[in-house]
mmCIF file of C-alpha atoms in Angstrom:
data_model
loop_
_atom_site.group_PDB
_atom_site.id
_atom_site.type_symbol
_atom_site.label_atom_id
_atom_site.label_comp_id
_atom_site.label_asym_id
_atom_site.label_seq_id
_atom_site.Cartn_x
_atom_site.Cartn_y
_atom_site.Cartn_z
ATOM 1 C CA MET A 1 -30.164 -32.741 0.416
ATOM 2 C CA SER A 2 -29.110 -29.246 -0.496
ATOM 3 C CA ASP A 3 -30.166 -25.665 -0.801
ATOM 4 C CA PRO A 4 -30.652 -24.968 -4.401
ATOM 5 C CA GLY A 5 -29.423 -21.262 -4.041
ATOM 6 C CA THR A 6 -25.874 -22.264 -3.317
ATOM 7 C CA SER A 7 -23.319 -24.229 -4.832
ATOM 8 C CA PRO A 8 -20.526 -26.130 -3.645
ATOM 9 C CA SER A 9 -17.365 -24.077 -3.957
ATOM 10 C CA ASP A 10 -19.692 -21.240 -1.906
ATOM 11 C CA ASP A 11 -17.722 -20.640 1.001
ATOM 12 C CA VAL A 12 -15.032 -23.415 0.482
ATOM 13 C CA GLY A 13 -12.856 -22.607 3.224
ATOM 14 C CA GLY A 14 -15.274 -21.636 6.120
ATOM 15 C CA VAL A 15 -13.900 -18.171 6.625
ATOM 16 C CA SER A 16 -14.509 -14.466 5.355
ATOM 17 C CA GLY A 17 -14.070 -11.532 6.306
ATOM 18 C CA PRO A 18 -11.041 -10.045 8.730
ATOM 19 C CA GLU A 19 -10.212 -13.765 9.068
ATOM 20 C CA SER A 20 -9.589 -13.980 5.673
ATOM 21 C CA ILE A 21 -7.489 -11.229 5.038
ATOM 22 C CA ARG A 22 -5.473 -12.055 8.166
ATOM 23 C CA ASP A 23 -4.625 -15.810 6.627
ATOM 24 C CA ALA A 24 -3.986 -14.561 3.629
ATOM 25 C CA ARG A 25 -1.204 -12.218 4.598
ATOM 26 C CA THR A 26 -0.053 -14.794 6.903
ATOM 27 C CA VAL A 27 0.647 -17.241 3.597
ATOM 28 C CA ARG A 28 2.082 -14.226 2.419
ATOM 29 C CA SER A 29 4.440 -13.726 4.636
ATOM 30 C CA LEU A 30 5.257 -17.191 5.081
ATOM 31 C CA GLY A 31 6.461 -17.333 1.268
ATOM 32 C CA THR A 32 8.378 -14.294 1.590
ATOM 33 C CA LEU A 33 9.981 -15.801 4.346
ATOM 34 C CA ALA A 34 10.628 -19.016 2.145
ATOM 35 C CA LEU A 35 12.297 -17.173 -0.631
ATOM 36 C CA VAL A 36 14.512 -15.252 1.403
ATOM 37 C CA ALA A 37 15.575 -18.092 3.263
ATOM 38 C CA GLY A 38 16.365 -19.318 -0.196
ATOM 39 C CA LEU A 39 17.993 -16.728 -0.641
ATOM 40 C CA THR A 40 20.273 -16.964 2.504
ATOM 41 C CA LEU A 41 21.179 -20.106 2.034
ATOM 42 C CA ILE A 42 22.531 -19.497 -1.415
ATOM 43 C CA VAL A 43 25.057 -16.332 -0.169
ATOM 44 C CA ILE A 44 26.221 -18.278 2.929
ATOM 45 C CA SER A 45 26.824 -21.233 0.757
ATOM 46 C CA LEU A 46 28.786 -18.584 -1.833
ATOM 47 C CA LEU A 47 30.978 -17.385 1.506
ATOM 48 C CA GLY A 48 31.977 -20.059 2.634
ATOM 49 C CA ALA A 49 32.937 -21.691 -1.116
ATOM 50 C CA ARG A 50 33.145 -20.391 -4.142
ATOM 51 C CA GLU A 51 30.503 -23.382 -6.047
ATOM 52 C CA ILE A 52 27.002 -23.940 -4.437
ATOM 53 C CA PRO A 53 26.521 -27.657 -4.464
ATOM 54 C CA LEU A 54 23.832 -29.692 -5.976
ATOM 55 C CA PRO A 55 21.887 -30.688 -3.186
ATOM 56 C CA LEU A 56 21.501 -27.205 -1.497
ATOM 57 C CA LEU A 57 20.872 -25.646 -4.956
ATOM 58 C CA GLY A 58 17.786 -28.253 -5.188
ATOM 59 C CA GLY A 59 16.604 -26.951 -1.555
ATOM 60 C CA VAL A 60 16.494 -23.870 -2.842
ATOM 61 C CA LEU A 61 14.893 -24.410 -5.155
ATOM 62 C CA ILE A 62 12.220 -26.191 -3.761
ATOM 63 C CA LEU A 63 12.192 -23.174 -1.151
ATOM 64 C CA ALA A 64 11.745 -20.738 -4.104
ATOM 65 C CA VAL A 65 8.650 -22.363 -5.513
ATOM 66 C CA VAL A 66 7.170 -23.157 -2.453
ATOM 67 C CA GLY A 67 7.670 -19.529 -1.456
ATOM 68 C CA VAL A 68 6.179 -18.017 -5.084
ATOM 69 C CA GLY A 69 3.301 -20.672 -4.634
ATOM 70 C CA LEU A 70 2.455 -19.040 -1.223
ATOM 71 C CA ARG A 71 2.442 -15.694 -2.287
ATOM 72 C CA ILE A 72 0.081 -16.391 -5.222
ATOM 73 C CA GLU A 73 -2.221 -17.944 -3.064
ATOM 74 C CA ALA A 74 -2.370 -15.142 -0.839
ATOM 75 C CA ALA A 75 -3.348 -12.924 -4.129
ATOM 76 C CA ILE A 76 -5.858 -15.326 -4.559
ATOM 77 C CA ARG A 77 -7.462 -15.014 -1.887
ATOM 78 C CA LEU A 78 -6.889 -11.355 -1.251
ATOM 79 C CA ARG A 79 -7.956 -10.777 -5.164
ATOM 80 C CA GLY A 80 -11.482 -10.187 -4.605
ATOM 81 C CA ARG A 81 -11.325 -7.858 -0.906
#
C-alpha cells in the first residue's frame, strides 16, 4: 500500500527547494499588503471623519487577522530553510 519509509506528512505540499521559498515570500508579501491596506483604510477614514464606522472597523480587523495569519504561515514555511 504505502512505503514504510515515509510518513503521510512527508512532502505535504509537493513543492520543495526554491519554489517553496518563493511561495513563502509571496505569502509573506500578501500578508504585509493586507496589513498595509487595513492601515490605509483607517487613515483615509480618519481624514474624512473624526470617527471610524463600525463596519469599517470590522473589515480592518479581518484584514489585520488575515495579514498576520499569512505572515505566520510564511514564517513556518521558511523556518526549516
